[in-house]
mmCIF file of C-alpha atoms and ligand atoms in Angstrom:
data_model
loop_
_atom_site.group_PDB
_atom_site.id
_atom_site.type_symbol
_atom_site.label_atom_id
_atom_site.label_comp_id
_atom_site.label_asym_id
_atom_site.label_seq_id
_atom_site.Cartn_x
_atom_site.Cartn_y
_atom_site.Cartn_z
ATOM 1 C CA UNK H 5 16.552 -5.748 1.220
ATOM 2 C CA UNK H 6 14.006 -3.026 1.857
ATOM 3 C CA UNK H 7 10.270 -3.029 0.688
ATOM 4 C CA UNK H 8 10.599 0.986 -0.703
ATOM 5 C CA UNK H 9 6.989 0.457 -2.543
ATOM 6 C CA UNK H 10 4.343 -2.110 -0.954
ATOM 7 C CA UNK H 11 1.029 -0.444 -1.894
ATOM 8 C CA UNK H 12 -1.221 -1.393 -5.107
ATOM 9 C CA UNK H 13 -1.701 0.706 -8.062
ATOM 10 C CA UNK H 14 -4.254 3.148 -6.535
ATOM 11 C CA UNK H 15 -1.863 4.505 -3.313
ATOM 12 C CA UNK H 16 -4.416 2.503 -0.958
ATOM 13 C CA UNK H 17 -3.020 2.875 2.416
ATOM 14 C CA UNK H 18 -0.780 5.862 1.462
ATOM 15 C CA UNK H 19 1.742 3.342 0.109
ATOM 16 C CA UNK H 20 3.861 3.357 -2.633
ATOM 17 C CA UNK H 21 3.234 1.691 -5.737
ATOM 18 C CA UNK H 22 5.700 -1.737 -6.316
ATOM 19 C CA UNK H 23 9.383 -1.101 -5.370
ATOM 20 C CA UNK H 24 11.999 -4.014 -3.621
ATOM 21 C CA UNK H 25 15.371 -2.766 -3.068
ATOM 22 C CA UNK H 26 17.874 -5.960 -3.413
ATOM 23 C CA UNK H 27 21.083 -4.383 -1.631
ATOM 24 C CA UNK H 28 21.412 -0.965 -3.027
ATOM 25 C CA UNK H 29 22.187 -1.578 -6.843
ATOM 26 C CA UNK H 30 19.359 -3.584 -7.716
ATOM 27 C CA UNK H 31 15.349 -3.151 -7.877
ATOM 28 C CA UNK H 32 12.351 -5.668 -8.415
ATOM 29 C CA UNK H 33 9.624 -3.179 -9.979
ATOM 30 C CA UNK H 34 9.782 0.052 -10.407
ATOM 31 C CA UNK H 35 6.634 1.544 -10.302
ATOM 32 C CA UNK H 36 5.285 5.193 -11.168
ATOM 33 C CA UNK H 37 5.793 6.139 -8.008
ATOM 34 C CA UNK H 38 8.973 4.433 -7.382
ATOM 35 C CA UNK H 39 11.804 7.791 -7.274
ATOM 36 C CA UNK H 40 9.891 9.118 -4.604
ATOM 37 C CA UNK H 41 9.761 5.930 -2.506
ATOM 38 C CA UNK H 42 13.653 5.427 -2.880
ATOM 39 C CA UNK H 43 14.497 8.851 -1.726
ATOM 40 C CA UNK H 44 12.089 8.267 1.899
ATOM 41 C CA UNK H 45 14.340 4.836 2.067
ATOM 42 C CA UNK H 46 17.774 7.007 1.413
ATOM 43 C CA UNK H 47 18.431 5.053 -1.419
ATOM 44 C CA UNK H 48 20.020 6.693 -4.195
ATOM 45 C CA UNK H 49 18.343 6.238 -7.903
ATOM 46 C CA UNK H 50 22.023 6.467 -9.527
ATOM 47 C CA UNK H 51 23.276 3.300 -7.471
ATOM 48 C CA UNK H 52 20.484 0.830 -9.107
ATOM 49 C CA UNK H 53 22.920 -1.212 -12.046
ATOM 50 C CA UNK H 54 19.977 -3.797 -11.909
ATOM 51 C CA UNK H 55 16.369 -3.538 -12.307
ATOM 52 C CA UNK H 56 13.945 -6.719 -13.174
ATOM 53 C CA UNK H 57 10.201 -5.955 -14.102
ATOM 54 C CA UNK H 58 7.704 -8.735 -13.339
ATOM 55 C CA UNK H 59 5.595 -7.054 -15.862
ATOM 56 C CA UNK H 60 4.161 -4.265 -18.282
ATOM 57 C CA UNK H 61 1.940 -2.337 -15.768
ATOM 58 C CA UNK H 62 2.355 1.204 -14.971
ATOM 59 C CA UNK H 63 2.414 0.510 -11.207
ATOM 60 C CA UNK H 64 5.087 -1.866 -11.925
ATOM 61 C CA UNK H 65 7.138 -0.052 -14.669
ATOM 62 C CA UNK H 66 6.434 3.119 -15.115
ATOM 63 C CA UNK H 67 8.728 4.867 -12.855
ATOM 64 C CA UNK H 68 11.601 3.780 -15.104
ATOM 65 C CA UNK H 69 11.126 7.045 -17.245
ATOM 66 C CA UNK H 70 11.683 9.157 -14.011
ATOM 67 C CA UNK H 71 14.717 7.222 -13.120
ATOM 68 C CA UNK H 72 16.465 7.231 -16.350
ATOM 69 C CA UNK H 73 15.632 10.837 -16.744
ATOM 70 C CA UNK H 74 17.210 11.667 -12.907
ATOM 71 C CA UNK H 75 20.094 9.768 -14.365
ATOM 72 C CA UNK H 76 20.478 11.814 -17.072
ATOM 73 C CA UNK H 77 19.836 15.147 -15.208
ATOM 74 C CA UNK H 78 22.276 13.678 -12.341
ATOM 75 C CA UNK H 79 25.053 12.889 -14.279
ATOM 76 C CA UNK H 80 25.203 9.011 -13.931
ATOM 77 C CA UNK H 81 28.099 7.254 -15.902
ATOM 78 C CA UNK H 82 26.900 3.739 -14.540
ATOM 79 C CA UNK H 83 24.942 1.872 -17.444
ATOM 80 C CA UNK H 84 22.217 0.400 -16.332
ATOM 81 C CA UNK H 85 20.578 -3.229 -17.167
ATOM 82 C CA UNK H 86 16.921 -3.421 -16.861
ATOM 83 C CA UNK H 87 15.774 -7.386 -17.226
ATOM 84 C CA UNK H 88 11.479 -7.640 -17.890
ATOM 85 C CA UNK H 89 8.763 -9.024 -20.777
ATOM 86 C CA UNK H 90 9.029 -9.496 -23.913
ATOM 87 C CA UNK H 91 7.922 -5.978 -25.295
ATOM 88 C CA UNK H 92 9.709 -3.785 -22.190
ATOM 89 C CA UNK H 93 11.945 -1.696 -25.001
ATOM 90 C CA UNK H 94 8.652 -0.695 -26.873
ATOM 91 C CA UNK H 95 6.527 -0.003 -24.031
ATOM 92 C CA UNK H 96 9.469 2.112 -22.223
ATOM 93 C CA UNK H 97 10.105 4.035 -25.416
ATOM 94 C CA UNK H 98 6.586 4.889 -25.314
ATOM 95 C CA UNK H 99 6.390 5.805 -21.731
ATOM 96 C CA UNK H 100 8.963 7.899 -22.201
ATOM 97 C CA UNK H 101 7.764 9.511 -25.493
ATOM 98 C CA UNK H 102 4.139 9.918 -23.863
ATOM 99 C CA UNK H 103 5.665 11.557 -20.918
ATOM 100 C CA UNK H 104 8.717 13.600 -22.043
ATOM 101 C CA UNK H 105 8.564 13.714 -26.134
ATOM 102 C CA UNK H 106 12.084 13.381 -26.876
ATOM 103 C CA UNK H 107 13.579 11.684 -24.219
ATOM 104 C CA UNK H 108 13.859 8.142 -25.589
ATOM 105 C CA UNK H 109 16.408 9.919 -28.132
ATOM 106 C CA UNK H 110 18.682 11.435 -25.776
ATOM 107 C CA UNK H 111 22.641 10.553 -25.965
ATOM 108 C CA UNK H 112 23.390 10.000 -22.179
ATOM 109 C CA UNK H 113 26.339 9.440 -20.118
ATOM 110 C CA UNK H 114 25.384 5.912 -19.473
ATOM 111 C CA UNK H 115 23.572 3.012 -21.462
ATOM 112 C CA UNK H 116 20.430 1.321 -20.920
ATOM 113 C CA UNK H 117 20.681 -2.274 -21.714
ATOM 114 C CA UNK H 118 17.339 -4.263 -21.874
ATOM 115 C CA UNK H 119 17.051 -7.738 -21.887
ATOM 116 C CA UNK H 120 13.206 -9.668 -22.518
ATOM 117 C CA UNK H 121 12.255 -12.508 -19.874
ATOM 118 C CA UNK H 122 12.143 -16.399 -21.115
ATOM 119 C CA UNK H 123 9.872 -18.485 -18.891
ATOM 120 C CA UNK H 124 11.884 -20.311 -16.573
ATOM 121 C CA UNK H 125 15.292 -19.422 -17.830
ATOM 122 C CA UNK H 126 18.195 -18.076 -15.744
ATOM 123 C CA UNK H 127 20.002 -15.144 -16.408
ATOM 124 C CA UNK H 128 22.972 -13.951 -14.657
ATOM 125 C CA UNK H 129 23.834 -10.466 -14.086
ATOM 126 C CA UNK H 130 25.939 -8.577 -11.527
ATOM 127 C CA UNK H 131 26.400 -11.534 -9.722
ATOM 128 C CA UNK H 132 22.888 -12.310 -9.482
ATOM 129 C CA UNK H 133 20.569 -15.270 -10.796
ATOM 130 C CA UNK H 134 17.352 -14.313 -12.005
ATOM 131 C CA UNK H 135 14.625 -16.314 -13.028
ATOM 132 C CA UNK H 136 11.138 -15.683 -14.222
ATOM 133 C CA UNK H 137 7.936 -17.523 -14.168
ATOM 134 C CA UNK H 138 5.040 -16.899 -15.865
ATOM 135 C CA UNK H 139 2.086 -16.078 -14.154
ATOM 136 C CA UNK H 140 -1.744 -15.280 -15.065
ATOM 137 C CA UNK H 141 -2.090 -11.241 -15.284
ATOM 138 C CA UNK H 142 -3.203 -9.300 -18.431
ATOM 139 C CA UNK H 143 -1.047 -6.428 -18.973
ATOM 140 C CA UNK H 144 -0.693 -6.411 -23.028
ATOM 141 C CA UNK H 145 2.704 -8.910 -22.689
ATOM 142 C CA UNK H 146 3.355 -12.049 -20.775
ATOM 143 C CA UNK H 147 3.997 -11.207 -17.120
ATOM 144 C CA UNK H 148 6.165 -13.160 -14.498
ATOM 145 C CA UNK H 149 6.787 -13.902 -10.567
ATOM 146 C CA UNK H 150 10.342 -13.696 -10.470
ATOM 147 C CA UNK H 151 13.147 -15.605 -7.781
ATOM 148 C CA UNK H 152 16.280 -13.352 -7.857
ATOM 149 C CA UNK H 153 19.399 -14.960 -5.642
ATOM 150 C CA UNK H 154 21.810 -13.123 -4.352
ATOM 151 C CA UNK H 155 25.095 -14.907 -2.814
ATOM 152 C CA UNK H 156 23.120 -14.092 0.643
ATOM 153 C CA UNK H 157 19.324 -14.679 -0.098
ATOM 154 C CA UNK H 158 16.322 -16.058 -2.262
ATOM 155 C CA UNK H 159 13.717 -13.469 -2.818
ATOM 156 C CA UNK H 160 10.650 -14.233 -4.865
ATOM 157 C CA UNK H 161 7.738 -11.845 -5.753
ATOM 158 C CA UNK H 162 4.934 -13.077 -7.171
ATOM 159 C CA UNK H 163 3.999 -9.853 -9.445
ATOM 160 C CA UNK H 164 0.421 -9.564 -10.064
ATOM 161 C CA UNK H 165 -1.497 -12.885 -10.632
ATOM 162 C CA UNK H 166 -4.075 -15.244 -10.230
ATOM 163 C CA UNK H 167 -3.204 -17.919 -8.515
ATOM 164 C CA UNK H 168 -0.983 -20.636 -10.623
ATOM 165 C CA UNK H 169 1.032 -23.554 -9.673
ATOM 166 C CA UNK H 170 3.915 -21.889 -11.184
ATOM 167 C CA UNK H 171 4.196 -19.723 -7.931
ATOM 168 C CA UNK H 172 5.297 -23.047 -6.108
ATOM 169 C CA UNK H 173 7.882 -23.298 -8.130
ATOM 170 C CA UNK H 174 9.165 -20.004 -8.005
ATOM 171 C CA UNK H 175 9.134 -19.852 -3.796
ATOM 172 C CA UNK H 176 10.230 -23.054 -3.896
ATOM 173 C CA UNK H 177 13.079 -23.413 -1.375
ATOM 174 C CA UNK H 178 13.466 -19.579 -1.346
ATOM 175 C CA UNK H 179 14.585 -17.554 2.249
ATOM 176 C CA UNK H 180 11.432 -14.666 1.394
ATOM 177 C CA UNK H 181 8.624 -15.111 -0.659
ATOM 178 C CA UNK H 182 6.515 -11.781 -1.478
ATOM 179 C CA UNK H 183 3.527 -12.653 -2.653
ATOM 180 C CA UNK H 184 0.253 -10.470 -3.670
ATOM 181 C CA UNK H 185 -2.422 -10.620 -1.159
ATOM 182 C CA UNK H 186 -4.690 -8.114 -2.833
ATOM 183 C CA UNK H 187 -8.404 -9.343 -2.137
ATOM 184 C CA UNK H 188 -9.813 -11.217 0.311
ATOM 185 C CA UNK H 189 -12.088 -13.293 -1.958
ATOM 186 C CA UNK H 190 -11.238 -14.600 -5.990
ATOM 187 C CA UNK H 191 -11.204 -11.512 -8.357
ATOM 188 C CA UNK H 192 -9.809 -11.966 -12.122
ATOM 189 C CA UNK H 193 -5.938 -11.874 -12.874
ATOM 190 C CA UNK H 194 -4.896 -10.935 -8.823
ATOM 191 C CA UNK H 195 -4.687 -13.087 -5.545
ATOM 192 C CA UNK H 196 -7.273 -13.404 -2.857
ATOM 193 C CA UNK H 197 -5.908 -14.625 0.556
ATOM 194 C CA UNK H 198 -8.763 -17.373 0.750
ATOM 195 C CA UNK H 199 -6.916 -18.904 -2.006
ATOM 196 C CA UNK H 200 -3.404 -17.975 -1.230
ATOM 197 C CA UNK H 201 -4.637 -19.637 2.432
ATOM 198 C CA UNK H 202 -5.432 -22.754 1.081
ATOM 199 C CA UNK H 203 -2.083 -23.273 -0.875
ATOM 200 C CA UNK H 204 0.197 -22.022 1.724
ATOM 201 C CA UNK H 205 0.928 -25.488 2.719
ATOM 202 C CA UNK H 206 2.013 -26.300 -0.316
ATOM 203 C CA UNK H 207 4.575 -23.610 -0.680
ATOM 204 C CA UNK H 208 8.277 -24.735 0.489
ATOM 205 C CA UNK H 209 9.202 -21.101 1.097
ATOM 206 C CA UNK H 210 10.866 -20.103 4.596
ATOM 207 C CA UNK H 211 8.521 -16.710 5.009
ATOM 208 C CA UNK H 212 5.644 -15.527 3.164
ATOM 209 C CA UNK H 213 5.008 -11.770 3.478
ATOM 210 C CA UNK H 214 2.164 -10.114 1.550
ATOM 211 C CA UNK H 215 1.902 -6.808 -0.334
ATOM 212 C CA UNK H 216 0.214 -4.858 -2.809
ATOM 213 C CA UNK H 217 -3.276 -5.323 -1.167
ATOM 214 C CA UNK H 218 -6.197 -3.657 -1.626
ATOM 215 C CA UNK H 219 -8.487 -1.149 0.253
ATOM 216 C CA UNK H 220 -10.202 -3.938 1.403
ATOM 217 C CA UNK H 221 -7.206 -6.450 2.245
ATOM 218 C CA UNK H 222 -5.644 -3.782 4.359
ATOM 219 C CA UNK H 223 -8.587 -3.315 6.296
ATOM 220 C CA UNK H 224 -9.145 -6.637 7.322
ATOM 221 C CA UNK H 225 -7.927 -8.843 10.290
ATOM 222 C CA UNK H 226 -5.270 -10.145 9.072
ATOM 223 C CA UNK H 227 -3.455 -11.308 12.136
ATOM 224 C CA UNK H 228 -2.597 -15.113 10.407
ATOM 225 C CA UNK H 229 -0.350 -13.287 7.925
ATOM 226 C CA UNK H 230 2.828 -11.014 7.809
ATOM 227 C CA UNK H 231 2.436 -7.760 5.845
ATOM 228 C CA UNK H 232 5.097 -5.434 4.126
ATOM 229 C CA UNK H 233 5.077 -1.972 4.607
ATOM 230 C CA UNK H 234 6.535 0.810 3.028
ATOM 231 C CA UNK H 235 10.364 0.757 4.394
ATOM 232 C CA UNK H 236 10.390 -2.865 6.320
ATOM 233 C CA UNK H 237 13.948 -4.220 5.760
ATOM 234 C CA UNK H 238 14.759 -7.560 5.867
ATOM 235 C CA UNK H 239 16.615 -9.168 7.553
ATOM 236 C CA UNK H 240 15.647 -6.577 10.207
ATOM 237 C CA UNK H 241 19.331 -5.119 10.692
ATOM 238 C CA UNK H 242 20.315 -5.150 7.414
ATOM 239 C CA UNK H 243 19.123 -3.857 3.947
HETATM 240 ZN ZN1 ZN Y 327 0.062 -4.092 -9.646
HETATM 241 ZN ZN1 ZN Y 328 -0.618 -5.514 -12.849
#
């Protein structure tokens, strides 16, 4: 997998707003600045079948006008499945009305098929098995960490959220845990590492690797933890 977007909402750090390449066909977030992030990894827009939104927040969504319309300029024939919140076909059609009036109405080469998050249920797609968790983050919808297995791997991000019990269970067991470390003390609806710190016992996960921290976060000592970056693939020799 590759971390294409590991930056917060604001490009603190120069990094990319939320992005996690699963293989090549699939994508956890797909924020604003998402098509330009792919592109620096080599990854091609037109490959991504798959794409799950932990929620409803530009950062973490709103690139998904810019990829559809690339598709549509590029001549994809691939539909494509997008899996997030209850409310993601209403808040994309706006996006995409708000950004390019007309382009929600456009007949395209391929189909978009959207399909709304239930707590804790599994969906299979592609070969995958997603499931999403609901977390503590306003964002005008419900929003969820999500644990997507591949035949290979458990990956789970944690979105954007205070900290609940609900992320145990969704790192529970799994090979990579992404979690937000975004402030280094309690702030509403996002993660602190003081509080992350004193759960990380607790979590059954095999690694923990932070991202999406703030100005702050990034520059503190933060030599106890592992941070993403913009482009780190894991495992290291593989995407
Ligand atoms: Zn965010
Ligand atoms: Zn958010």
């Amino acid at each position: 997998m590759t971390v294409a977007g590991s930056g917060d909402a604001f490009g603190s750090g120069g990094r990319f707003q939320t992005c996690i390449a699963i293989g090549t066909q699939t994508l956890v977030d797909c924020g604003a600045t998402s098509l330009t992030a792919l592109r620096q990894q080599s990854l091609d827009p037109n490959e991504i079948r798959t794409i799950v939104i932990t929620h409803l927040h530009g950062d973490h969504f709103g690139g998904l006008p810019f990829l559809i319309l690339d598709g549509q300029f590029r001549r994809r024939t691939e539909d494509l499945t997008i899996v997030g919140p209850p409310g993601t076909q209403a808040r994309l059609t706006t996006a995409m009305e708000t950004l390019y009036p007309g382009s929600s109405q456009v007949r395209r080469r391929f189909a978009v098929h959207i399909h709304e998050h239930a707590d804790r249920r599994t969906r299979q797609i592609e070969g995958l098995r997603i499931t999403p968790y609901e977390v503590r983050h306003a964002s005008g919808a419900p929003a969820y960490a999500v644990r997507v297995q591949t035949p290979e791997r458990t990956v789970t991000y944690s979105g954007d959220t205070e900290w609940t019990d609900a992320l145990l269970d969704a790192a529970d067991g799994a090979d990579l845990f992404l979690c937000e470390g975004y402030s280094l003390t309690p702030i509403r609806w996002h993660l602190d590492l003081d509080t992350l710190a004193k759960h990380r016992n607790a979590l059954t996960c095999r690694e923990l690797i932070l991202t999406h921290l703030s100005p702050t976060a990034l520059q503190a000592d933060l030599s106890d933890w592992r941070v993403a970056y913009d482009g780190l693939r894991l495992p290291r020799q593989a995407r």
